[in-house]
XYZ file of C-alpha atoms in Angstrom:
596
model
C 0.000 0.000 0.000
C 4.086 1.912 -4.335
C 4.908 3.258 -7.906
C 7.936 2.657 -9.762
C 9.710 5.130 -12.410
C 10.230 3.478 -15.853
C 13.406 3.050 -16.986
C 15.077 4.081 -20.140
C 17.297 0.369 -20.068
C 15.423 -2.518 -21.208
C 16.269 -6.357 -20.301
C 14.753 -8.781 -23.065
C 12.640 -11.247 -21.861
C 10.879 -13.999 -23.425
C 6.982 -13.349 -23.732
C 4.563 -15.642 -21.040
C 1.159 -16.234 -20.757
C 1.844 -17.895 -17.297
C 0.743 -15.415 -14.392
C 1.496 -16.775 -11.012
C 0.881 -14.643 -7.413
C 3.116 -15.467 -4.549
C 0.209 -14.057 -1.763
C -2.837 -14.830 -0.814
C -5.949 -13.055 -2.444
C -5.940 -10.323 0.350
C -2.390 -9.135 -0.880
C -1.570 -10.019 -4.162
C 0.999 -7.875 -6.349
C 0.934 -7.363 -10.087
C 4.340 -8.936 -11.727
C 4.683 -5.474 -14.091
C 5.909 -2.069 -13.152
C 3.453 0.041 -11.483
C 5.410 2.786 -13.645
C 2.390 3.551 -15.732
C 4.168 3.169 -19.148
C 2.503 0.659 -21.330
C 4.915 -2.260 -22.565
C 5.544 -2.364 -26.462
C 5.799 -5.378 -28.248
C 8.991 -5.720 -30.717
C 9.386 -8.916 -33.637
C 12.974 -10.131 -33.459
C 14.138 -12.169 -36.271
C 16.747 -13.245 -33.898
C 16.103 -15.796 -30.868
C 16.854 -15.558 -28.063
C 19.426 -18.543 -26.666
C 18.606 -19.403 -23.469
C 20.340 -22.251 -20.617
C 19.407 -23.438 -17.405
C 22.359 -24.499 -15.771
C 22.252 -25.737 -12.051
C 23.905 -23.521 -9.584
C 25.732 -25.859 -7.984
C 27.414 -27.231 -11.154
C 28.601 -23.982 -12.198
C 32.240 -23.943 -13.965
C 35.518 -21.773 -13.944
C 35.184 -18.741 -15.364
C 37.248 -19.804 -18.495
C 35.882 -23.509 -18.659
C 32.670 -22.072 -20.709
C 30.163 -24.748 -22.197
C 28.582 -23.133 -25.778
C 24.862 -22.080 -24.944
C 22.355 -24.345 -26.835
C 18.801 -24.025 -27.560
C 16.299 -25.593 -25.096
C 13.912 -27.859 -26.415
C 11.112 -25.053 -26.247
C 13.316 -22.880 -28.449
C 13.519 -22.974 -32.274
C 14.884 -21.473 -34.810
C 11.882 -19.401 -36.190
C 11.183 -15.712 -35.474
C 9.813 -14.495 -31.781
C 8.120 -12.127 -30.851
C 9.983 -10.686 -28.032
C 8.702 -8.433 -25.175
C 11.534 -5.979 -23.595
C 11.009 -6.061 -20.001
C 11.792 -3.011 -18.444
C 14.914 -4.036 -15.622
C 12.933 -2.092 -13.185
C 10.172 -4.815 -12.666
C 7.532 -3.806 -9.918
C 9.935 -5.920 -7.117
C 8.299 -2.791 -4.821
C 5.269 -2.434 -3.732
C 4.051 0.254 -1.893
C 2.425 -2.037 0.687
C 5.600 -4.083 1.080
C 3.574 -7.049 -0.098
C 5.883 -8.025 -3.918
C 7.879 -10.602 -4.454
C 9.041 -13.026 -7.235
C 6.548 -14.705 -8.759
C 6.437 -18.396 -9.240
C 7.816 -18.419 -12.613
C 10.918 -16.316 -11.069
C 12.331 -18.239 -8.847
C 11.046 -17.736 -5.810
C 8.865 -21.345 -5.447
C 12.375 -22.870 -6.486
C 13.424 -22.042 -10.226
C 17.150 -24.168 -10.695
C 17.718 -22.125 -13.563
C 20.020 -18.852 -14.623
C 18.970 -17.592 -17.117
C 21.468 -16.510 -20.318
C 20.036 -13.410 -22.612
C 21.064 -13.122 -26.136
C 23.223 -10.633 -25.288
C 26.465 -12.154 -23.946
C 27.992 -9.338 -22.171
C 24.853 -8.914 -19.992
C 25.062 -10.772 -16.457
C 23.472 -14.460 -16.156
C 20.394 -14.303 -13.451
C 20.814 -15.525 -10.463
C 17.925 -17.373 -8.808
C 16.758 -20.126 -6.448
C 17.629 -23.710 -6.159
C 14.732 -25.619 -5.712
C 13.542 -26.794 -2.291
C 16.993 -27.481 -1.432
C 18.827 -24.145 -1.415
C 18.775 -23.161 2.379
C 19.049 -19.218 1.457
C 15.358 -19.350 -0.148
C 12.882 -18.075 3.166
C 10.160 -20.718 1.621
C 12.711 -23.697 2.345
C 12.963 -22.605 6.342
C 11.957 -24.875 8.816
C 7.446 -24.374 9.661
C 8.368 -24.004 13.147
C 10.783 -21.175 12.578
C 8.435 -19.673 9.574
C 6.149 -19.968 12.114
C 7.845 -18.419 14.917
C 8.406 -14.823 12.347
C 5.106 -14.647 11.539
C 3.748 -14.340 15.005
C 6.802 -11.764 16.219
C 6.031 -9.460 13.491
C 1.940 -9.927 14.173
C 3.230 -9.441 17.647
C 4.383 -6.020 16.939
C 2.243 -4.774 14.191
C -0.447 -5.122 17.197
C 1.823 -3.498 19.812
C 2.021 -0.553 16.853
C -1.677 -0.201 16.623
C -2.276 -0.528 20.782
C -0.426 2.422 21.402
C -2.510 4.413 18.991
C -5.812 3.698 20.884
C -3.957 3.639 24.792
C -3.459 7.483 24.614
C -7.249 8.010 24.787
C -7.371 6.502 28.476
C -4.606 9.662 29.832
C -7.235 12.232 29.119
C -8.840 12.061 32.512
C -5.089 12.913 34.171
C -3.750 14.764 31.587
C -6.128 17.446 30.488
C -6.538 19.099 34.495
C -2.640 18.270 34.867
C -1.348 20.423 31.612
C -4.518 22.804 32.022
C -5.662 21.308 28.459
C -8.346 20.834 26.286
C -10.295 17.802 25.469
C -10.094 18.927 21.896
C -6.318 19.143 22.260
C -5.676 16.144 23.928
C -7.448 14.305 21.201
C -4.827 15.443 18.891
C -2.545 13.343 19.936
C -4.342 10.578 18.613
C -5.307 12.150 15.865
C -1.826 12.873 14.571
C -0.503 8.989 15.610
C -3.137 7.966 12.916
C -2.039 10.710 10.433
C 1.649 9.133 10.871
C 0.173 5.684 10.340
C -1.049 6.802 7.151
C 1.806 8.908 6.030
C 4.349 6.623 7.189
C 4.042 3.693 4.430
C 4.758 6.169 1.469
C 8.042 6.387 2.157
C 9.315 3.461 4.362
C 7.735 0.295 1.912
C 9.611 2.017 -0.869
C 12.930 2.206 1.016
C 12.082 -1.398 2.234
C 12.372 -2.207 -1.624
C 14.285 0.535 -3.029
C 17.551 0.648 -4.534
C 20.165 4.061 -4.638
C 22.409 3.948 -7.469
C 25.747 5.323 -6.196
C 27.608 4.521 -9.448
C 27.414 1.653 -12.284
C 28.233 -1.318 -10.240
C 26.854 -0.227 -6.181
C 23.943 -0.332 -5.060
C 22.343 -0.264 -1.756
C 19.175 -2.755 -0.801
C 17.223 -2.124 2.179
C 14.953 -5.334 2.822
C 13.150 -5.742 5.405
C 15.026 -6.499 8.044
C 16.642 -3.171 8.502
C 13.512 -1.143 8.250
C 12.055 -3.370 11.090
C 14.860 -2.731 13.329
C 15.240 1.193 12.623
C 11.613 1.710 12.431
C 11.139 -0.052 16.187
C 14.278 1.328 17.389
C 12.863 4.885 16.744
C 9.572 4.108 17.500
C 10.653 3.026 21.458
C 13.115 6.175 21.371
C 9.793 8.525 20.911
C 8.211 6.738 22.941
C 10.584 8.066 26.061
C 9.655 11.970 25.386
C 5.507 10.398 25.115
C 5.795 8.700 28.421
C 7.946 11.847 30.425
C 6.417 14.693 29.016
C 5.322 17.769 31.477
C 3.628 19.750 28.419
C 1.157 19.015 25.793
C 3.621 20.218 22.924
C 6.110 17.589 23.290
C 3.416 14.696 23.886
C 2.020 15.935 20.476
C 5.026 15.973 18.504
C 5.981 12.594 19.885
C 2.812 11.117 18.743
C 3.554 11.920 15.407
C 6.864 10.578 15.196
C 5.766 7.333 16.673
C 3.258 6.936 14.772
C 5.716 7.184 11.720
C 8.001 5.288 12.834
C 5.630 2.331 13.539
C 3.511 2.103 10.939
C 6.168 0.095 8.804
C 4.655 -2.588 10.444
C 1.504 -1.893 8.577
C 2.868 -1.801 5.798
C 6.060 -3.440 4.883
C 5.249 -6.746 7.690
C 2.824 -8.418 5.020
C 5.202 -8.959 2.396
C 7.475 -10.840 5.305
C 4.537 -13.509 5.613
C 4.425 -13.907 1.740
C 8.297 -13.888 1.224
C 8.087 -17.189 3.598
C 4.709 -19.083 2.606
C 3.878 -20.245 -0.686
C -0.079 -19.375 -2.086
C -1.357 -22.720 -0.593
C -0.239 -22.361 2.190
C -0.449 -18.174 3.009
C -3.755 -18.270 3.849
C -3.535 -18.779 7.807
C -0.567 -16.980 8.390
C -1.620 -14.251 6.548
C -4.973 -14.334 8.402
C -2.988 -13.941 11.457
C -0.875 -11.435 10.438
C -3.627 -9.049 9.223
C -5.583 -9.528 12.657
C -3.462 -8.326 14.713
C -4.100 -4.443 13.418
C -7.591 -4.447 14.223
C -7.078 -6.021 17.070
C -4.610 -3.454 18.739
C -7.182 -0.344 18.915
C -9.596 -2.509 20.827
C -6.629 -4.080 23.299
C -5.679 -0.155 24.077
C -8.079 1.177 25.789
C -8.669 -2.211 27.730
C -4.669 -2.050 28.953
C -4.719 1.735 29.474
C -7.808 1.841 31.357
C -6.845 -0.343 34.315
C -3.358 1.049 34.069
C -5.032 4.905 34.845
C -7.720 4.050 37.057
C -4.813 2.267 39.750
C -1.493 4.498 39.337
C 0.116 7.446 37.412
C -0.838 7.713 33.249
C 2.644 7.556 33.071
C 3.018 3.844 33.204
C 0.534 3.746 30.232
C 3.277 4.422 28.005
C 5.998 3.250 30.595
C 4.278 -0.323 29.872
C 4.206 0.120 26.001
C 8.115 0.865 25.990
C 8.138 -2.222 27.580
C 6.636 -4.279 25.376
C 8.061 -2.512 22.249
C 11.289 -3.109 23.868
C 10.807 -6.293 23.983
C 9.354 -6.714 20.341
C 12.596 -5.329 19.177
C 14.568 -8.149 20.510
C 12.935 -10.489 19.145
C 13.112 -9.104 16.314
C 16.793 -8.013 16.229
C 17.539 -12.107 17.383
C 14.740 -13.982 15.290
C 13.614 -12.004 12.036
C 16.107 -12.164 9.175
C 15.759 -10.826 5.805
C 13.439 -12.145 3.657
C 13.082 -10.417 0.763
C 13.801 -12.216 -2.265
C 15.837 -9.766 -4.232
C 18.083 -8.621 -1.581
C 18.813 -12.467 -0.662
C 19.168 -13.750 -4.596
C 21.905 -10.376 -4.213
C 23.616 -11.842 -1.280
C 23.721 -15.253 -3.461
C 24.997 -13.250 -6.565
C 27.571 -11.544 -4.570
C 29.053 -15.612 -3.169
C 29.124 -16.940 -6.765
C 31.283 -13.983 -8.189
C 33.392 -14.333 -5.126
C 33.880 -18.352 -5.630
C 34.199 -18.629 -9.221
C 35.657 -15.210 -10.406
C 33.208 -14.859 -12.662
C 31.597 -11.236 -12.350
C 28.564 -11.902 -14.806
C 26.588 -13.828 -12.041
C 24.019 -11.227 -11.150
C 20.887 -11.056 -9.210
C 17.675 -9.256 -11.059
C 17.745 -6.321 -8.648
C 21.019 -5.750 -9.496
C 20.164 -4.162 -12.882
C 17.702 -2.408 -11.391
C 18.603 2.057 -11.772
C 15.961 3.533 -9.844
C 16.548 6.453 -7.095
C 14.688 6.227 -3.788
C 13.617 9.867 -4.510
C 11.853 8.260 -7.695
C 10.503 5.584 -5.749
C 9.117 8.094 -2.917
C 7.621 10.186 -5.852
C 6.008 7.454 -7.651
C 4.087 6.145 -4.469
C 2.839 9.632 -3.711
C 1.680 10.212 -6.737
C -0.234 7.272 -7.878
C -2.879 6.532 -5.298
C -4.296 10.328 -5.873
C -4.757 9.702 -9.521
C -6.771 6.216 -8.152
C -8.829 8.355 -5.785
C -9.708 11.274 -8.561
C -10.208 9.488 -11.774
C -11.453 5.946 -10.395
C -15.281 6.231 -9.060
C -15.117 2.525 -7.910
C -11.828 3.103 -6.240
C -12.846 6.362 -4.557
C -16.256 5.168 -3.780
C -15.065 1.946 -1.586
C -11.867 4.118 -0.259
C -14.692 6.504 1.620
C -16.570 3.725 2.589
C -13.835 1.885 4.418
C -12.652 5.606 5.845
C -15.828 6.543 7.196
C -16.127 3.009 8.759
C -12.681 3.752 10.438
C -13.302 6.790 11.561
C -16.989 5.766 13.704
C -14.567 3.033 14.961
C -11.504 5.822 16.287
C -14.721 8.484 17.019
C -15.941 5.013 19.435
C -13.150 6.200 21.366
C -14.464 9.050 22.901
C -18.218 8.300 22.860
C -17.863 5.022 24.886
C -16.653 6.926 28.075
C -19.952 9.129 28.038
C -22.315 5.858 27.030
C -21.099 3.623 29.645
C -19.208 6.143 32.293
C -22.040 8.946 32.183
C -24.904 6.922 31.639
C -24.074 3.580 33.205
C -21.857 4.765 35.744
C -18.694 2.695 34.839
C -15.317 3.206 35.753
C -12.219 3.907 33.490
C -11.304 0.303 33.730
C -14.571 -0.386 33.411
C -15.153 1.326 30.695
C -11.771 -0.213 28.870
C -13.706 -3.203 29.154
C -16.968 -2.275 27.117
C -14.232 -2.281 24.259
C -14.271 -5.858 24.484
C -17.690 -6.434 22.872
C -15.659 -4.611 19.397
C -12.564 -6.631 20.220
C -15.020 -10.128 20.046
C -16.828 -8.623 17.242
C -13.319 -8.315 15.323
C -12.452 -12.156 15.776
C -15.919 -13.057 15.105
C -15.644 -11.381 11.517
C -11.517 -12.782 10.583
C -12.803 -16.437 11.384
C -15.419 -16.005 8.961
C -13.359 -15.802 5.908
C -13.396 -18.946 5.202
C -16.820 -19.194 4.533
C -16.272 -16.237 2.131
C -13.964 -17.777 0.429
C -15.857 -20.626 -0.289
C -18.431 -18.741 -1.451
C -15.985 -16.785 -4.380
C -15.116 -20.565 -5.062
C -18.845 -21.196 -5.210
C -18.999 -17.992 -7.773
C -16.570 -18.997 -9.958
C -17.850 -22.656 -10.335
C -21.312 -20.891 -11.694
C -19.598 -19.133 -14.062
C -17.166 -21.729 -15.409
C -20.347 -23.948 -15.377
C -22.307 -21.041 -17.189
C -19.236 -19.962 -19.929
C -17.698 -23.381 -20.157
C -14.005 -22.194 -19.688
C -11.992 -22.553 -16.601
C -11.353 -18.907 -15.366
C -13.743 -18.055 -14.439
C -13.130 -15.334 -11.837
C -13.884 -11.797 -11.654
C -12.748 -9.014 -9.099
C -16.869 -8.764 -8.217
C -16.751 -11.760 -6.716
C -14.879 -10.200 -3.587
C -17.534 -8.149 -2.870
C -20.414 -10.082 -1.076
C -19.057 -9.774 1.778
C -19.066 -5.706 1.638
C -22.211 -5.931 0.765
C -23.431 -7.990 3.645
C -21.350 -5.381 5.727
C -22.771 -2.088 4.481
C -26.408 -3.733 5.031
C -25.987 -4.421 8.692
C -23.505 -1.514 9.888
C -26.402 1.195 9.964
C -28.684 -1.512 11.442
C -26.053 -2.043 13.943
C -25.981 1.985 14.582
C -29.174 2.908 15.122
C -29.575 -0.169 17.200
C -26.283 0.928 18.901
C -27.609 4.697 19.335
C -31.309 4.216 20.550
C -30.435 1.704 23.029
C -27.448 4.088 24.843
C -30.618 4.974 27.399
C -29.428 4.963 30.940
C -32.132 2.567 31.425
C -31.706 -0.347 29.426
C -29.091 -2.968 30.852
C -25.094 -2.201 29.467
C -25.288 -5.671 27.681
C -27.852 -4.529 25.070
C -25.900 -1.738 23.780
C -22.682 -4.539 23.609
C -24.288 -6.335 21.369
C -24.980 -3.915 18.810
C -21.480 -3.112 18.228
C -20.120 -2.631 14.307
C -16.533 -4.090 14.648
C -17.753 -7.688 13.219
C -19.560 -5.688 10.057
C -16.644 -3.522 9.727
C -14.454 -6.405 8.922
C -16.918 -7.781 6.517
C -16.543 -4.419 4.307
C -12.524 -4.333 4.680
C -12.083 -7.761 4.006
C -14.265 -6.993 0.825
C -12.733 -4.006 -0.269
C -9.550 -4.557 -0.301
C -9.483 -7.810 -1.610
C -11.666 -6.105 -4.674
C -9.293 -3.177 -5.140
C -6.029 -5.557 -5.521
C -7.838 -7.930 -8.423
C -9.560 -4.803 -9.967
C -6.444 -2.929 -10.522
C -3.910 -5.767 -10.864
C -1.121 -3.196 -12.400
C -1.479 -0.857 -9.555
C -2.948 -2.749 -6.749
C -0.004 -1.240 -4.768
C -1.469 2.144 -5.335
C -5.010 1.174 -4.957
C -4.278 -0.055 -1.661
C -2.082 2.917 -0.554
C -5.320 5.539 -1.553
C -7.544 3.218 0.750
C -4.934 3.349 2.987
C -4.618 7.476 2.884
C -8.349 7.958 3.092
C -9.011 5.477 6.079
C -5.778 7.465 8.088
C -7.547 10.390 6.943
C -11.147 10.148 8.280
C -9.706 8.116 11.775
C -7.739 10.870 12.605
C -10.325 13.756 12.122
C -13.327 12.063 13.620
C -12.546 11.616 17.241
C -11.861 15.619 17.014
C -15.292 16.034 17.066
C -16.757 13.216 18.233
C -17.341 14.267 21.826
C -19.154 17.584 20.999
C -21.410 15.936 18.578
C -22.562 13.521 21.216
C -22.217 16.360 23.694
C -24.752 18.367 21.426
C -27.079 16.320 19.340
C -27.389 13.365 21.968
C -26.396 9.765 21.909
C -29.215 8.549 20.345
C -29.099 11.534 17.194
C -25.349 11.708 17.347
C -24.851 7.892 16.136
C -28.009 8.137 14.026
C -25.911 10.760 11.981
C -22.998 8.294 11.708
C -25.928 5.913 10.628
C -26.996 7.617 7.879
C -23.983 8.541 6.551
C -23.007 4.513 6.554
C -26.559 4.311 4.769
C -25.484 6.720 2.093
C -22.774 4.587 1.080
C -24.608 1.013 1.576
C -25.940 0.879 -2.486
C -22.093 1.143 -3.578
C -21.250 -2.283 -3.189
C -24.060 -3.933 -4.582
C -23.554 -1.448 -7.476
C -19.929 -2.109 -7.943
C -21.062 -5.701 -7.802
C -23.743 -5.576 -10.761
C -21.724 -3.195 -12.952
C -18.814 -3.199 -11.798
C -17.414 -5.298 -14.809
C -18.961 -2.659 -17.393
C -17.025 0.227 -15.203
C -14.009 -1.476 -15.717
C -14.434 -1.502 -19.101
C -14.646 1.963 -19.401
C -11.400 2.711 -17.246
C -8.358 3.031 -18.308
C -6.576 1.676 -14.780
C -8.752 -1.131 -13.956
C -8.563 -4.877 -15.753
C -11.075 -4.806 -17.748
């Protein structure tokens, strides 16, 4: 959730049919350039020779075997595709890597181009070569998955803690609730700005001259992201003045969210499609589960001793998330390891051509930073589908951070609870959460069920559209304004606490996200990247204004009318989906982003 410059140098490349996604549905990555430049086709009356050698039986530099044609070579012309060298190996969202047919499921080739003087590819050997992150041990795979879920929900926990200080802060700093809020409001805005520039340095390369360059990974952007992430969090938790707690929000909030953005593509870099689906489940959890585990933490921490050891106790545990990082988490990023692999054969054969594909990569970070700003506007402007579902997924968002300061005055004014108390109400939305992740599944099955009609009905296999992610959006967008005017007309001091808990939105929330952004990555295949980064911007965008004035609209319209507004603005949006869904393939058609 990023955009790549074209390049002027081209690497030839023989055309494929074959399209192959290393993640799950929920993340997948287009294989092309997210550059925007359309691909020409050129006829070559020359072909292309081509050899697979193993790695392991690789020769002295001047012991060289003449190239022959493989058997799916001939003589006659091809039609030959230039690849640009700057292939879309980043992804905004952290989420690219090789696909299947490039080595990363365990290619044993290297790949020759007709052009001698360019370098021989480097890639994987099979399920034997103990450098590819697929061939690690389940346990260990494993083991990475749940330390980076571990702190992507750490991340999002300290976003939704803050809100529990108020009651010390605001009479302790002579503050306004208004003011106070900001701090939370400007963690979320670093959330969202965060991810433009970190998953591009996560994949970027800086040419420094013809034969350095510098590759990030993920490893290091882990470790400096957390490692400035606990260091603001020191000025957060020791602060005597609303100024610095501000500012240190912000910066946290930065620094953390490469966790929510760069951490998926870890989980893919180690699972193959069949088996990414519950790791990646887990993974993508854990951020909706962290604003509801906040307040819960925070409240019992400020209702027994100083707000200080609210954030005191999140150092902690960030602390402690960077160890295990720092000692467990190595690089897995494809490119960057295929380098390290490039860089061992030169060294033990002396033979300099060995390259990695990275490695004729030219692209600046600046580029790369430019590219991944620039993009997701044009999605948000020009693409009514793409706009449409990025406010509906915002506005969702926001009720949920606005929740935040309406749930002290419907259970602590009306039903009398306490702070820790209150933390607690945020458990019906935390159950609501894990209700909606273990139902996808049962979505799933029902795409498969989809796609069976349709082969059944067109009699080719294939039968998939991006449409088919939507049912569960629509379910979603049906019941959330149920769920809020149920929510809002039941907040009377009278009727029993439990009521109201049941009519939470957090299990109907996930039904639209899981929906929408599932939709946007198959609907814009060449930029899902940048389709994911708008969604991204917008949902940052409305969670970070709405608990601003959250409290004064309850304050002045009432509980009941205050979440009846929120209603009918979810019931605004609620046709969209079911639109998208009936005509969505004829909008496609018409756009000149989407797969049509």
């Amino acid at each position: 959730m990023a955009l790549v410059e074209p390049l002027n140098n081209t690497a030839y490349r023989e055309p494929t049919s074959k399209t192959s996604s290393l993640l799950d549905s929920h993340f997948p990555v287009s294989d092309q350039h997210h550059g925007g430049e359309e691909e020409k086709t050129l006829e070559s009356n020359s072909t292309p020779q081509r050899i697979s050698p193993r790695l392991e039986s690789i020769r002295a530099p001047g012991d060289v075997k003449k190239p022959t044609l493989s058997r799916n070579q001939s003589n006659t012309t091809n039609s030959l595709r230039p690849v640009r060298s700057q292939r879309s190996y980043a992804g905004q969202d952290g989420y690219t890597c090789f696909s299947d047919e490039d080595g990363a499921e365990g290619s044993d080739g290297i790949n020759e181009p007709s052009d001698p003087e360019k370098a021989f590819e480097v890639k994987w050997d099979g399920e034997k070569d103990p450098m590819n992150p697929r061939n690690k041990g389940k346990l260990q795979k494993w083991l990475i998955v749940l330390i980076i879920a571990a702190s992507s929900l750490c991340v999002t926990c300290v976003s939704s803690g803050y809100t529990s200080i108020y009651e010390q802060v605001i009479p302790l700093w002579s503050s306004s609730r208004e003011v106070a809020t900001l701090g939370l409001s400007l963690y979320v805005v670093g959330l969202g700005l965060g991810p433009m520039f970190l998953a591009p340095l996560s994949e970027a390369s800086q040419t420094f001259d013809d034969q350095n360059h510098r590759f990030y990974g993920r490893r290091p952007i882990y470790i400096a992201s957390l490692i400035f992430f606990v260091i603001w969090l020191i000025p957060c938790a020791v602060a005597n003045g609303m100024a610095t707690m501000l500012v240190s929000r912000f910066l946290d909030g930065v620094a953390g969210s490469a966790f929510l953005s760069v951490a998926g593509g870890t989980v893919g870099d180690m699972f193959s499609k069949s088996e990414l689906s519950m790791p990646m489940m887990v993974y993508t959890a854990s951020p909706f589960i962290g604003p509801e585990l906040g307040p819960i933490i925070g409240g019992f921490i400020n209702q027994y001793t100083n707000w200080r050891w609210t954030f005191y106790t999140l150092l902690i545990w960030a602390g402690v998330q960077l160890g295990l990082i720092v000692f467990f988490v190595p690089e897995t990023y494809h490119p960057v390891l295929l380098r390290a692999k490039a860089q061992k054969m030169r060294a033990d054969t002396g033979n300099d051509k060995w390259m990695a594909p990275i490695e004729h990569m030219d692209r600046t970070i600046a580029q790369t930073i430019l590219w991944s700003c620039i993009r997701p506007f044009q999605l948000l402007f020009l693409e009514p589908m793409c706009l449409c579902l990025c406010i509906l997924s915002a506005l969702l968002l926001g009720i949920l951070y606005l929740f935040f300061g309406a749930y002290p005055l419907v259970f602590g004014v009306n039903h009398g609870f306490t702070l820790s108390q209150t933390g607690l109400a945020f458990i019906g939305i935390l159950i609501g959460m894990i209700a909606g992740i273990s139902t996808d599944p049962l979505w799933r099955q029902y795409r498969e069920y989809l796609v069976r009609q349709r082969e059944q009905q067109g009699g080719e296999p294939g039968g998939s559209e991006p449409e088919y992610r939507l049912p569960p959006t629509i379910l979603g967008a049906i019941l959330i304004p149920v769920s809020l005017f149920g929510f809002g007309w039941t907040t009377y001091s009278f009727l029993p606490c439990m009521v109201v808990l049941e009519l939470t939105v957090s299990c109907r929330i996930i039904f639209v996200y899981s929906g929408v952004f599932t939709f946007l990555v198959d609907c814009y295949p060449l930029y899902a990247a940048s389709a994911l980064a708008a969604n991204s911007f917008a949902r940052s965008s409305f969670a970070a204004a709405f608990p601003l004035f959250g409290v004064q609209m309850y304050s002045n319209l009432g509980y009941q009318w205050a979440t009846s507004l929120l209603a009918f603005l979810a019931l605004a949006m609620t046709p969209f989906p079911y639109l998208f869904y009936r005509f969505g393939k004829r909008l496609r058609g018409k756009s000149k982003f989407a797969q049509a």
